[in-house]
Amino acid sequence: MWIEILLLAKLARGPLHGYELRKEVEASTGHTLSNNSLYPTLRRFVDAGAVLRSPEEQAGKPPRHVYTITDVGREFLHDMLADLPDELALNDSEFLGRLANFGWLQPGERLRVLDVRESALTRERDRLATHAVVQAEPWSRLVLDAVCQRMDAELDWLVGVRARIHAESQTISNDEQ
Protein backbone atom coordinates (compact mmCIF):
# COMPACT_ATOMS: atom_id res chain seq x y z
CA MET A 1 0.00 0.00 0.00
CA TRP A 2 2.95 2.36 0.62
CA ILE A 3 3.70 2.51 -3.11
CA GLU A 4 0.16 3.69 -3.78
CA ILE A 5 0.51 6.34 -1.07
CA LEU A 6 3.79 7.64 -2.48
CA LEU A 7 2.51 7.77 -6.06
CA LEU A 8 -0.73 9.54 -5.19
CA ALA A 9 1.07 11.97 -2.87
CA LYS A 10 3.47 12.93 -5.67
CA LEU A 11 0.59 13.36 -8.13
CA ALA A 12 -1.30 15.46 -5.58
CA ARG A 13 1.49 18.02 -5.95
CA GLY A 14 1.05 18.16 -9.72
CA PRO A 15 0.78 16.11 -12.93
CA LEU A 16 3.77 13.95 -13.85
CA HIS A 17 4.65 11.43 -16.51
CA GLY A 18 5.76 7.97 -15.42
CA TYR A 19 9.51 8.54 -15.57
CA GLU A 20 9.22 11.79 -13.57
CA LEU A 21 7.01 10.06 -11.04
CA ARG A 22 9.47 7.19 -10.60
CA LYS A 23 12.36 9.65 -10.15
CA GLU A 24 10.41 11.79 -7.66
CA VAL A 25 9.64 8.73 -5.50
CA GLU A 26 13.27 7.63 -5.63
CA ALA A 27 14.56 11.11 -4.78
CA SER A 28 12.29 11.46 -1.76
CA THR A 29 12.50 7.91 -0.36
CA GLY A 30 15.56 6.17 -1.78
CA HIS A 31 13.27 3.41 -3.08
CA THR A 32 13.67 2.55 -6.74
CA LEU A 33 10.37 1.59 -8.34
CA SER A 34 10.48 -0.77 -11.27
CA ASN A 35 8.22 -0.27 -14.25
CA ASN A 36 6.57 -3.55 -13.19
CA SER A 37 5.34 -1.94 -9.98
CA LEU A 38 4.82 1.62 -11.26
CA TYR A 39 2.72 1.16 -14.39
CA PRO A 40 0.34 -1.56 -13.15
CA THR A 41 -0.38 0.61 -10.10
CA LEU A 42 -1.03 3.65 -12.31
CA ARG A 43 -3.28 1.52 -14.53
CA ARG A 44 -5.32 0.45 -11.48
CA PHE A 45 -5.63 4.10 -10.43
CA VAL A 46 -6.83 5.07 -13.92
CA ASP A 47 -9.35 2.21 -13.93
CA ALA A 48 -10.60 3.29 -10.48
CA GLY A 49 -10.97 6.94 -11.55
CA ALA A 50 -8.31 8.08 -9.07
CA VAL A 51 -5.95 9.26 -11.81
CA LEU A 52 -6.36 10.59 -15.34
CA ARG A 53 -3.93 9.54 -18.07
CA SER A 54 -3.42 11.99 -20.95
CA PRO A 55 -1.08 11.71 -23.93
CA GLU A 56 1.45 14.51 -24.33
CA GLU A 57 2.96 14.98 -27.77
CA GLN A 58 6.75 15.03 -28.14
CA ALA A 59 8.61 16.15 -31.25
CA GLY A 60 9.86 13.13 -33.19
CA LYS A 61 8.89 10.68 -30.45
CA PRO A 62 5.80 8.75 -29.46
CA PRO A 63 3.56 10.63 -27.03
CA ARG A 64 4.26 10.13 -23.35
CA HIS A 65 1.48 9.81 -20.83
CA VAL A 66 0.95 12.38 -18.11
CA TYR A 67 -0.88 11.33 -14.95
CA THR A 68 -3.09 13.71 -12.98
CA ILE A 69 -4.81 12.96 -9.68
CA THR A 70 -8.59 13.37 -9.50
CA ASP A 71 -10.83 14.25 -6.56
CA VAL A 72 -11.43 10.51 -6.15
CA GLY A 73 -7.66 10.02 -5.99
CA ARG A 74 -7.30 12.74 -3.37
CA GLU A 75 -9.97 11.08 -1.23
CA PHE A 76 -8.30 7.72 -1.72
CA LEU A 77 -4.93 9.21 -0.71
CA HIS A 78 -6.41 10.78 2.40
CA ASP A 79 -8.13 7.58 3.44
CA MET A 80 -4.95 5.51 3.02
CA LEU A 81 -2.85 8.06 4.92
CA ALA A 82 -5.29 8.33 7.81
CA ASP A 83 -5.61 4.56 8.25
CA LEU A 84 -2.70 2.41 9.34
CA PRO A 85 -4.16 -1.08 9.69
CA ASP A 86 -2.88 -3.12 12.65
CA GLU A 87 -1.53 -5.79 10.31
CA LEU A 88 0.70 -3.19 8.59
CA ALA A 89 1.69 -1.22 11.67
CA LEU A 90 5.09 -2.90 12.09
CA ASN A 91 5.98 -2.46 8.41
CA ASP A 92 8.49 0.40 8.28
CA SER A 93 7.67 1.34 4.65
CA GLU A 94 3.95 1.51 5.41
CA PHE A 95 4.46 3.69 8.47
CA LEU A 96 7.15 5.95 7.02
CA GLY A 97 5.20 6.40 3.78
CA ARG A 98 2.35 7.79 5.83
CA LEU A 99 4.56 9.85 8.13
CA ALA A 100 6.33 11.46 5.16
CA ASN A 101 2.93 12.67 3.96
CA PHE A 102 1.47 13.81 7.28
CA GLY A 103 1.03 17.25 5.74
CA TRP A 104 -2.15 15.96 4.08
CA LEU A 105 -3.68 15.01 7.46
CA GLN A 106 -5.20 16.88 10.37
CA PRO A 107 -3.41 16.66 13.75
CA GLY A 108 -5.93 14.18 15.19
CA GLU A 109 -5.52 11.89 12.19
CA ARG A 110 -1.74 12.03 12.52
CA LEU A 111 -1.97 11.13 16.20
CA ARG A 112 -4.19 8.13 15.45
CA VAL A 113 -1.59 6.79 12.99
CA LEU A 114 1.11 7.28 15.64
CA ASP A 115 -1.07 5.50 18.21
CA VAL A 116 -1.36 2.43 15.98
CA ARG A 117 2.39 2.34 15.29
CA GLU A 118 3.29 2.90 18.94
CA SER A 119 0.92 0.19 20.13
CA ALA A 120 2.28 -2.32 17.60
CA LEU A 121 5.90 -1.49 18.47
CA THR A 122 5.24 -1.79 22.19
CA ARG A 123 3.56 -5.19 21.80
CA GLU A 124 6.34 -6.49 19.56
CA ARG A 125 9.06 -5.09 21.79
CA ASP A 126 7.53 -6.75 24.85
CA ARG A 127 7.17 -10.06 22.98
CA LEU A 128 10.80 -10.02 21.82
CA ALA A 129 12.10 -8.93 25.25
CA THR A 130 10.34 -11.94 26.77
CA HIS A 131 12.08 -14.21 24.27
CA ALA A 132 15.44 -12.54 24.90
CA VAL A 133 15.28 -13.19 28.64
CA VAL A 134 14.86 -16.94 28.21
CA GLN A 135 17.10 -17.31 25.15
CA ALA A 136 19.91 -19.75 25.94
CA GLU A 137 21.88 -18.96 22.80
CA PRO A 138 23.95 -15.82 23.58
CA TRP A 139 24.13 -14.62 19.96
CA SER A 140 20.37 -14.90 19.56
CA ARG A 141 19.92 -13.03 22.83
CA LEU A 142 22.30 -10.34 21.55
CA VAL A 143 20.24 -9.95 18.38
CA LEU A 144 16.94 -9.81 20.26
CA ASP A 145 18.36 -7.21 22.65
CA ALA A 146 19.56 -5.09 19.72
CA VAL A 147 16.15 -5.26 18.03
CA CYS A 148 14.48 -4.24 21.31
CA GLN A 149 16.90 -1.31 21.66
CA ARG A 150 16.00 -0.13 18.16
CA MET A 151 12.32 -0.33 19.00
CA ASP A 152 12.94 1.60 22.23
CA ALA A 153 14.75 4.27 20.21
CA GLU A 154 11.84 4.56 17.81
CA LEU A 155 9.35 4.74 20.67
CA ASP A 156 11.39 7.62 22.13
CA TRP A 157 11.49 9.27 18.70
CA LEU A 158 7.71 8.95 18.39
CA VAL A 159 7.36 10.98 21.60
CA GLY A 160 9.14 13.82 19.79
CA VAL A 161 6.99 13.40 16.67
CA ARG A 162 3.88 13.54 18.85
CA ALA A 163 5.19 16.70 20.56
CA ARG A 164 5.77 18.30 17.16
CA ILE A 165 2.18 17.56 16.12
CA HIS A 166 0.87 19.08 19.35
CA ALA A 167 3.08 22.15 18.93
CA GLU A 168 1.96 22.65 15.32
CA SER A 169 -1.71 22.31 16.24
CA GLN A 170 -1.19 24.80 19.09
CA THR A 171 0.41 27.25 16.65
CA ILE A 172 -2.52 26.83 14.27
CA SER A 173 -4.98 27.42 17.13
CA ASN A 174 -3.13 30.58 18.17
CA ASP A 175 -3.04 31.86 14.57
CA GLU A 176 -6.80 31.40 14.26
CA GLN A 177 -7.45 33.57 17.32
PDB file of N, CA, C and O in Angstrom, residues 58-115:
ATOM      1  N   GLN A  58       5.336  14.699 -28.204  1.00  0.00           N
ATOM      2  CA  GLN A  58       6.750  15.027 -28.145  1.00  0.00           C
ATOM      3  C   GLN A  58       7.265  15.060 -29.586  1.00  0.00           C
ATOM      4  O   GLN A  58       6.923  14.204 -30.385  1.00  0.00           O
ATOM      5  N   ALA A  59       8.074  16.023 -29.892  1.00  0.00           N
ATOM      6  CA  ALA A  59       8.608  16.152 -31.248  1.00  0.00           C
ATOM      7  C   ALA A  59       9.467  14.939 -31.603  1.00  0.00           C
ATOM      8  O   ALA A  59      10.436  14.630 -30.921  1.00  0.00           O
ATOM      9  N   GLY A  60       9.081  14.251 -32.680  1.00  0.00           N
ATOM     10  CA  GLY A  60       9.858  13.134 -33.186  1.00  0.00           C
ATOM     11  C   GLY A  60       9.832  11.884 -32.329  1.00  0.00           C
ATOM     12  O   GLY A  60      10.618  10.969 -32.553  1.00  0.00           O
ATOM     13  N   LYS A  61       8.967  11.830 -31.340  1.00  0.00           N
ATOM     14  CA  LYS A  61       8.886  10.675 -30.447  1.00  0.00           C
ATOM     15  C   LYS A  61       7.422  10.313 -30.247  1.00  0.00           C
ATOM     16  O   LYS A  61       6.541  11.150 -30.441  1.00  0.00           O
ATOM     17  N   PRO A  62       7.187   9.093 -29.806  1.00  0.00           N
ATOM     18  CA  PRO A  62       5.800   8.754 -29.460  1.00  0.00           C
ATOM     19  C   PRO A  62       5.333   9.605 -28.280  1.00  0.00           C
ATOM     20  O   PRO A  62       6.159  10.055 -27.477  1.00  0.00           O
ATOM     21  N   PRO A  63       4.040   9.833 -28.171  1.00  0.00           N
ATOM     22  CA  PRO A  63       3.558  10.633 -27.033  1.00  0.00           C
ATOM     23  C   PRO A  63       3.845   9.915 -25.708  1.00  0.00           C
ATOM     24  O   PRO A  63       3.859   8.698 -25.639  1.00  0.00           O
ATOM     25  N   ARG A  64       4.114  10.704 -24.688  1.00  0.00           N
ATOM     26  CA  ARG A  64       4.257  10.126 -23.351  1.00  0.00           C
ATOM     27  C   ARG A  64       2.967  10.426 -22.605  1.00  0.00           C
ATOM     28  O   ARG A  64       2.235  11.361 -22.936  1.00  0.00           O
ATOM     29  N   HIS A  65       2.720   9.646 -21.576  1.00  0.00           N
ATOM     30  CA  HIS A  65       1.477   9.815 -20.828  1.00  0.00           C
ATOM     31  C   HIS A  65       1.735  10.578 -19.538  1.00  0.00           C
ATOM     32  O   HIS A  65       2.654  10.274 -18.792  1.00  0.00           O
ATOM     33  N   VAL A  66       0.882  11.561 -19.316  1.00  0.00           N
ATOM     34  CA  VAL A  66       0.947  12.378 -18.106  1.00  0.00           C
ATOM     35  C   VAL A  66      -0.200  11.942 -17.206  1.00  0.00           C
ATOM     36  O   VAL A  66      -1.336  11.773 -17.660  1.00  0.00           O
ATOM     37  N   TYR A  67       0.105  11.783 -15.926  1.00  0.00           N
ATOM     38  CA  TYR A  67      -0.877  11.332 -14.948  1.00  0.00           C
ATOM     39  C   TYR A  67      -1.245  12.485 -14.027  1.00  0.00           C
ATOM     40  O   TYR A  67      -0.384  13.215 -13.551  1.00  0.00           O
ATOM     41  N   THR A  68      -2.552  12.633 -13.810  1.00  0.00           N
ATOM     42  CA  THR A  68      -3.092  13.711 -12.977  1.00  0.00           C
ATOM     43  C   THR A  68      -4.058  13.102 -11.968  1.00  0.00           C
ATOM     44  O   THR A  68      -4.944  12.329 -12.340  1.00  0.00           O
ATOM     45  N   ILE A  69      -3.904  13.473 -10.714  1.00  0.00           N
ATOM     46  CA  ILE A  69      -4.805  12.957  -9.677  1.00  0.00           C
ATOM     47  C   ILE A  69      -6.180  13.607  -9.822  1.00  0.00           C
ATOM     48  O   ILE A  69      -6.302  14.763 -10.221  1.00  0.00           O
ATOM     49  N   THR A  70      -7.223  12.857  -9.489  1.00  0.00           N
ATOM     50  CA  THR A  70      -8.595  13.371  -9.504  1.00  0.00           C
ATOM     51  C   THR A  70      -9.054  13.580  -8.058  1.00  0.00           C
ATOM     52  O   THR A  70      -8.335  13.234  -7.108  1.00  0.00           O
ATOM     53  N   ASP A  71     -10.261  14.113  -7.905  1.00  0.00           N
ATOM     54  CA  ASP A  71     -10.829  14.252  -6.560  1.00  0.00           C
ATOM     55  C   ASP A  71     -10.982  12.878  -5.890  1.00  0.00           C
ATOM     56  O   ASP A  71     -10.755  12.745  -4.684  1.00  0.00           O
ATOM     57  N   VAL A  72     -11.340  11.876  -6.673  1.00  0.00           N
ATOM     58  CA  VAL A  72     -11.434  10.512  -6.146  1.00  0.00           C
ATOM     59  C   VAL A  72     -10.065  10.064  -5.637  1.00  0.00           C
ATOM     60  O   VAL A  72      -9.946   9.462  -4.568  1.00  0.00           O
ATOM     61  N   GLY A  73      -9.019  10.366  -6.386  1.00  0.00           N
ATOM     62  CA  GLY A  73      -7.661  10.017  -5.987  1.00  0.00           C
ATOM     63  C   GLY A  73      -7.240  10.730  -4.720  1.00  0.00           C
ATOM     64  O   GLY A  73      -6.565  10.151  -3.856  1.00  0.00           O
ATOM     65  N   ARG A  74      -7.630  11.999  -4.590  1.00  0.00           N
ATOM     66  CA  ARG A  74      -7.302  12.745  -3.369  1.00  0.00           C
ATOM     67  C   ARG A  74      -8.002  12.138  -2.149  1.00  0.00           C
ATOM     68  O   ARG A  74      -7.409  12.031  -1.072  1.00  0.00           O
ATOM     69  N   GLU A  75      -9.240  11.734  -2.325  1.00  0.00           N
ATOM     70  CA  GLU A  75      -9.965  11.080  -1.228  1.00  0.00           C
ATOM     71  C   GLU A  75      -9.318   9.749  -0.879  1.00  0.00           C
ATOM     72  O   GLU A  75      -9.146   9.415   0.303  1.00  0.00           O
ATOM     73  N   PHE A  76      -8.954   9.003  -1.908  1.00  0.00           N
ATOM     74  CA  PHE A  76      -8.298   7.719  -1.719  1.00  0.00           C
ATOM     75  C   PHE A  76      -6.979   7.902  -0.973  1.00  0.00           C
ATOM     76  O   PHE A  76      -6.675   7.173  -0.032  1.00  0.00           O
ATOM     77  N   LEU A  77      -6.194   8.904  -1.379  1.00  0.00           N
ATOM     78  CA  LEU A  77      -4.927   9.208  -0.710  1.00  0.00           C
ATOM     79  C   LEU A  77      -5.168   9.525   0.758  1.00  0.00           C
ATOM     80  O   LEU A  77      -4.513   8.980   1.647  1.00  0.00           O
ATOM     81  N   HIS A  78      -6.111  10.405   1.014  1.00  0.00           N
ATOM     82  CA  HIS A  78      -6.406  10.783   2.398  1.00  0.00           C
ATOM     83  C   HIS A  78      -6.792   9.569   3.229  1.00  0.00           C
ATOM     84  O   HIS A  78      -6.303   9.382   4.347  1.00  0.00           O
ATOM     85  N   ASP A  79      -7.670   8.737   2.685  1.00  0.00           N
ATOM     86  CA  ASP A  79      -8.134   7.577   3.439  1.00  0.00           C
ATOM     87  C   ASP A  79      -6.991   6.609   3.745  1.00  0.00           C
ATOM     88  O   ASP A  79      -6.911   6.057   4.842  1.00  0.00           O
ATOM     89  N   MET A  80      -6.091   6.404   2.783  1.00  0.00           N
ATOM     90  CA  MET A  80      -4.953   5.510   3.017  1.00  0.00           C
ATOM     91  C   MET A  80      -3.996   6.108   4.051  1.00  0.00           C
ATOM     92  O   MET A  80      -3.474   5.394   4.911  1.00  0.00           O
ATOM     93  N   LEU A  81      -3.760   7.407   3.969  1.00  0.00           N
ATOM     94  CA  LEU A  81      -2.848   8.055   4.918  1.00  0.00           C
ATOM     95  C   LEU A  81      -3.387   8.010   6.340  1.00  0.00           C
ATOM     96  O   LEU A  81      -2.641   7.797   7.294  1.00  0.00           O
ATOM     97  N   ALA A  82      -4.680   8.231   6.479  1.00  0.00           N
ATOM     98  CA  ALA A  82      -5.295   8.331   7.808  1.00  0.00           C
ATOM     99  C   ALA A  82      -5.503   6.973   8.469  1.00  0.00           C
ATOM    100  O   ALA A  82      -5.777   6.916   9.669  1.00  0.00           O
ATOM    101  N   ASP A  83      -5.367   5.894   7.701  1.00  0.00           N
ATOM    102  CA  ASP A  83      -5.613   4.565   8.246  1.00  0.00           C
ATOM    103  C   ASP A  83      -4.350   3.726   8.154  1.00  0.00           C
ATOM    104  O   ASP A  83      -3.871   3.434   7.058  1.00  0.00           O
ATOM    105  N   LEU A  84      -3.804   3.360   9.296  1.00  0.00           N
ATOM    106  CA  LEU A  84      -2.698   2.408   9.344  1.00  0.00           C
ATOM    107  C   LEU A  84      -3.255   1.139   9.974  1.00  0.00           C
ATOM    108  O   LEU A  84      -3.412   1.056  11.191  1.00  0.00           O
ATOM    109  N   PRO A  85      -3.575   0.150   9.140  1.00  0.00           N
ATOM    110  CA  PRO A  85      -4.157  -1.084   9.688  1.00  0.00           C
ATOM    111  C   PRO A  85      -3.177  -1.780  10.639  1.00  0.00           C
ATOM    112  O   PRO A  85      -1.960  -1.738  10.435  1.00  0.00           O
ATOM    113  N   ASP A  86      -3.714  -2.420  11.660  1.00  0.00           N
ATOM    114  CA  ASP A  86      -2.884  -3.119  12.646  1.00  0.00           C
ATOM    115  C   ASP A  86      -1.917  -4.092  11.985  1.00  0.00           C
ATOM    116  O   ASP A  86      -0.771  -4.194  12.404  1.00  0.00           O
ATOM    117  N   GLU A  87      -2.388  -4.783  10.943  1.00  0.00           N
ATOM    118  CA  GLU A  87      -1.532  -5.794  10.311  1.00  0.00           C
ATOM    119  C   GLU A  87      -0.361  -5.182   9.536  1.00  0.00           C
ATOM    120  O   GLU A  87       0.583  -5.877   9.181  1.00  0.00           O
ATOM    121  N   LEU A  88      -0.399  -3.875   9.286  1.00  0.00           N
ATOM    122  CA  LEU A  88       0.696  -3.195   8.593  1.00  0.00           C
ATOM    123  C   LEU A  88       1.504  -2.291   9.522  1.00  0.00           C
ATOM    124  O   LEU A  88       2.484  -1.681   9.093  1.00  0.00           O
ATOM    125  N   ALA A  89       1.111  -2.205  10.763  1.00  0.00           N
ATOM    126  CA  ALA A  89       1.688  -1.217  11.674  1.00  0.00           C
ATOM    127  C   ALA A  89       3.169  -1.429  11.965  1.00  0.00           C
ATOM    128  O   ALA A  89       3.874  -0.474  12.279  1.00  0.00           O
ATOM    129  N   LEU A  90       3.663  -2.649  11.844  1.00  0.00           N
ATOM    130  CA  LEU A  90       5.090  -2.896  12.085  1.00  0.00           C
ATOM    131  C   LEU A  90       5.924  -2.778  10.809  1.00  0.00           C
ATOM    132  O   LEU A  90       7.144  -2.842  10.870  1.00  0.00           O
ATOM    133  N   ASN A  91       5.269  -2.587   9.680  1.00  0.00           N
ATOM    134  CA  ASN A  91       5.981  -2.465   8.410  1.00  0.00           C
ATOM    135  C   ASN A  91       6.532  -1.043   8.303  1.00  0.00           C
ATOM    136  O   ASN A  91       5.777  -0.077   8.237  1.00  0.00           O
ATOM    137  N   ASP A  92       7.855  -0.927   8.294  1.00  0.00           N
ATOM    138  CA  ASP A  92       8.487   0.396   8.276  1.00  0.00           C
ATOM    139  C   ASP A  92       8.078   1.213   7.054  1.00  0.00           C
ATOM    140  O   ASP A  92       7.801   2.410   7.175  1.00  0.00           O
ATOM    141  N   SER A  93       8.032   0.593   5.874  1.00  0.00           N
ATOM    142  CA  SER A  93       7.670   1.337   4.655  1.00  0.00           C
ATOM    143  C   SER A  93       6.248   1.870   4.742  1.00  0.00           C
ATOM    144  O   SER A  93       5.974   2.993   4.318  1.00  0.00           O
ATOM    145  N   GLU A  94       5.349   1.070   5.272  1.00  0.00           N
ATOM    146  CA  GLU A  94       3.952   1.508   5.410  1.00  0.00           C
ATOM    147  C   GLU A  94       3.852   2.701   6.358  1.00  0.00           C
ATOM    148  O   GLU A  94       3.186   3.687   6.072  1.00  0.00           O
ATOM    149  N   PHE A  95       4.528   2.598   7.501  1.00  0.00           N
ATOM    150  CA  PHE A  95       4.460   3.687   8.473  1.00  0.00           C
ATOM    151  C   PHE A  95       5.158   4.938   7.954  1.00  0.00           C
ATOM    152  O   PHE A  95       4.604   6.035   7.991  1.00  0.00           O
ATOM    153  N   LEU A  96       6.381   4.782   7.465  1.00  0.00           N
ATOM    154  CA  LEU A  96       7.151   5.948   7.023  1.00  0.00           C
ATOM    155  C   LEU A  96       6.536   6.604   5.787  1.00  0.00           C
ATOM    156  O   LEU A  96       6.618   7.827   5.633  1.00  0.00           O
ATOM    157  N   GLY A  97       5.908   5.818   4.930  1.00  0.00           N
ATOM    158  CA  GLY A  97       5.202   6.397   3.784  1.00  0.00           C
ATOM    159  C   GLY A  97       4.075   7.313   4.228  1.00  0.00           C
ATOM    160  O   GLY A  97       3.834   8.362   3.629  1.00  0.00           O
ATOM    161  N   ARG A  98       3.404   6.940   5.288  1.00  0.00           N
ATOM    162  CA  ARG A  98       2.345   7.788   5.834  1.00  0.00           C
ATOM    163  C   ARG A  98       2.941   9.005   6.537  1.00  0.00           C
ATOM    164  O   ARG A  98       2.512  10.136   6.325  1.00  0.00           O
ATOM    165  N   LEU A  99       3.940   8.759   7.374  1.00  0.00           N
ATOM    166  CA  LEU A  99       4.555   9.847   8.126  1.00  0.00           C
ATOM    167  C   LEU A  99       5.125  10.920   7.192  1.00  0.00           C
ATOM    168  O   LEU A  99       4.963  12.112   7.447  1.00  0.00           O
ATOM    169  N   ALA A 100       5.737  10.501   6.107  1.00  0.00           N
ATOM    170  CA  ALA A 100       6.328  11.457   5.161  1.00  0.00           C
ATOM    171  C   ALA A 100       5.268  12.334   4.499  1.00  0.00           C
ATOM    172  O   ALA A 100       5.596  13.388   3.956  1.00  0.00           O
ATOM    173  N   ASN A 101       4.025  11.919   4.588  1.00  0.00           N
ATOM    174  CA  ASN A 101       2.930  12.674   3.964  1.00  0.00           C
ATOM    175  C   ASN A 101       1.910  13.158   4.984  1.00  0.00           C
ATOM    176  O   ASN A 101       0.750  13.403   4.654  1.00  0.00           O
ATOM    177  N   PHE A 102       2.350  13.325   6.228  1.00  0.00           N
ATOM    178  CA  PHE A 102       1.467  13.811   7.285  1.00  0.00           C
ATOM    179  C   PHE A 102       0.903  15.194   6.975  1.00  0.00           C
ATOM    180  O   PHE A 102      -0.088  15.603   7.554  1.00  0.00           O
ATOM    181  N   GLY A 103       1.538  15.932   6.090  1.00  0.00           N
ATOM    182  CA  GLY A 103       1.030  17.251   5.737  1.00  0.00           C
ATOM    183  C   GLY A 103      -0.372  17.230   5.163  1.00  0.00           C
ATOM    184  O   GLY A 103      -1.069  18.240   5.181  1.00  0.00           O
ATOM    185  N   TRP A 104      -0.813  16.082   4.651  1.00  0.00           N
ATOM    186  CA  TRP A 104      -2.153  15.957   4.081  1.00  0.00           C
ATOM    187  C   TRP A 104      -3.200  15.658   5.146  1.00  0.00           C
ATOM    188  O   TRP A 104      -4.396  15.626   4.840  1.00  0.00           O
ATOM    189  N   LEU A 105      -2.761  15.415   6.400  1.00  0.00           N
ATOM    190  CA  LEU A 105      -3.683  15.009   7.464  1.00  0.00           C
ATOM    191  C   LEU A 105      -3.841  16.091   8.522  1.00  0.00           C
ATOM    192  O   LEU A 105      -2.953  16.913   8.724  1.00  0.00           O
ATOM    193  N   GLN A 106      -4.947  16.016   9.222  1.00  0.00           N
ATOM    194  CA  GLN A 106      -5.196  16.877  10.373  1.00  0.00           C
ATOM    195  C   GLN A 106      -4.450  16.308  11.586  1.00  0.00           C
ATOM    196  O   GLN A 106      -4.148  15.109  11.628  1.00  0.00           O
ATOM    197  N   PRO A 107      -4.162  17.137  12.587  1.00  0.00           N
ATOM    198  CA  PRO A 107      -3.409  16.658  13.750  1.00  0.00           C
ATOM    199  C   PRO A 107      -4.000  15.408  14.411  1.00  0.00           C
ATOM    200  O   PRO A 107      -3.259  14.487  14.754  1.00  0.00           O
ATOM    201  N   GLY A 108      -5.300  15.356  14.565  1.00  0.00           N
ATOM    202  CA  GLY A 108      -5.925  14.179  15.191  1.00  0.00           C
ATOM    203  C   GLY A 108      -5.718  12.917  14.374  1.00  0.00           C
ATOM    204  O   GLY A 108      -5.517  11.829  14.935  1.00  0.00           O
ATOM    205  N   GLU A 109      -5.753  13.044  13.058  1.00  0.00           N
ATOM    206  CA  GLU A 109      -5.520  11.890  12.186  1.00  0.00           C
ATOM    207  C   GLU A 109      -4.067  11.429  12.292  1.00  0.00           C
ATOM    208  O   GLU A 109      -3.786  10.227  12.317  1.00  0.00           O
ATOM    209  N   ARG A 110      -3.161  12.374  12.366  1.00  0.00           N
ATOM    210  CA  ARG A 110      -1.743  12.034  12.525  1.00  0.00           C
ATOM    211  C   ARG A 110      -1.519  11.270  13.830  1.00  0.00           C
ATOM    212  O   ARG A 110      -0.805  10.272  13.870  1.00  0.00           O
ATOM    213  N   LEU A 111      -2.140  11.771  14.888  1.00  0.00           N
ATOM    214  CA  LEU A 111      -1.974  11.133  16.197  1.00  0.00           C
ATOM    215  C   LEU A 111      -2.532   9.719  16.211  1.00  0.00           C
ATOM    216  O   LEU A 111      -1.949   8.830  16.840  1.00  0.00           O
ATOM    217  N   ARG A 112      -3.633   9.485  15.499  1.00  0.00           N
ATOM    218  CA  ARG A 112      -4.195   8.131  15.448  1.00  0.00           C
ATOM    219  C   ARG A 112      -3.232   7.167  14.743  1.00  0.00           C
ATOM    220  O   ARG A 112      -3.066   6.022  15.166  1.00  0.00           O
ATOM    221  N   VAL A 113      -2.584   7.633  13.674  1.00  0.00           N
ATOM    222  CA  VAL A 113      -1.595   6.794  12.993  1.00  0.00           C
ATOM    223  C   VAL A 113      -0.439   6.482  13.941  1.00  0.00           C
ATOM    224  O   VAL A 113       0.013   5.340  14.037  1.00  0.00           O
ATOM    225  N   LEU A 114       0.031   7.502  14.666  1.00  0.00           N
ATOM    226  CA  LEU A 114       1.107   7.279  15.639  1.00  0.00           C
ATOM    227  C   LEU A 114       0.679   6.306  16.731  1.00  0.00           C
ATOM    228  O   LEU A 114       1.480   5.469  17.167  1.00  0.00           O
ATOM    229  N   ASP A 115      -0.569   6.411  17.178  1.00  0.00           N
ATOM    230  CA  ASP A 115      -1.070   5.497  18.211  1.00  0.00           C
ATOM    231  C   ASP A 115      -0.986   4.042  17.750  1.00  0.00           C
ATOM    232  O   ASP A 115      -0.567   3.166  18.520  1.00  0.00           O
TER     233      ASP A 115
END
